[in-house]
Amino acid sequence: MEGTNALGSIDALKLTLIPRLVIPPKVKVPDFEKYDSTKCLMAHVTMYCHKMAAYTYDDNLLIHCFQDSLTRSTFRWYNKLN
C-alpha cells in the first residue's frame, strides 16, 4: 500500500542490536553451527571467534553477526539484550 509502513507502527531502528551498522560490501559471514544451550557455551564462543577472526577489528560487526550463530531460546535471549 502506498504511503504505509510495512511494519505498521514498529520503529525498525528499535529492532536492531546495532543501529546504523554499516556492513562492508566484501564481508562474507561464515556458516555457524547453531547454539541452542544444549552444548558447551565456551566451545561455541571459541568456534565463533575462530571463524570471525578476520573481523576482530570491528566489534559492532561481531556483535551483529553473533545472533546468526544462535537458535531458539538463545536467539530470543540475545535479541532482548540492550
Short mmCIF file of C-alpha atoms in Angstrom, two decimals, residues 5-34:
data_model
loop_
_atom_site.label_atom_id
_atom_site.label_comp_id
_atom_site.label_asym_id
_atom_site.label_seq_id
_atom_site.Cartn_x
_atom_site.Cartn_y
_atom_site.Cartn_z
CA ASN A 5 4.92 1.45 6.77
CA ALA A 6 5.23 -2.31 6.10
CA LEU A 7 5.94 -2.82 9.80
CA GLY A 8 2.94 -0.81 10.95
CA SER A 9 3.84 1.38 13.90
CA ILE A 10 7.05 -0.52 14.69
CA ASP A 11 10.24 1.54 14.52
CA ALA A 12 12.70 -0.61 12.54
CA LEU A 13 15.70 1.07 14.23
CA LYS A 14 14.50 -0.30 17.57
CA LEU A 15 14.62 -3.85 16.19
CA THR A 16 18.36 -3.85 15.59
CA LEU A 17 21.09 -4.51 18.13
CA ILE A 18 23.49 -2.11 16.39
CA PRO A 19 21.65 0.91 14.95
CA ARG A 20 23.17 2.30 11.76
CA LEU A 21 25.59 -0.61 11.40
CA VAL A 22 27.36 -0.50 8.05
CA ILE A 23 28.46 -3.92 6.85
CA PRO A 24 31.36 -3.62 4.41
CA PRO A 25 30.42 -4.94 0.95
CA LYS A 26 33.06 -7.70 0.89
CA VAL A 27 32.16 -9.22 4.27
CA LYS A 28 31.26 -12.89 3.98
CA VAL A 29 29.80 -14.17 7.22
CA PRO A 30 30.73 -17.84 7.67
CA ASP A 31 28.18 -20.54 8.37
CA PHE A 32 27.90 -21.39 12.05
CA GLU A 33 26.72 -24.42 13.94
CA LYS A 34 23.69 -23.06 15.79
#
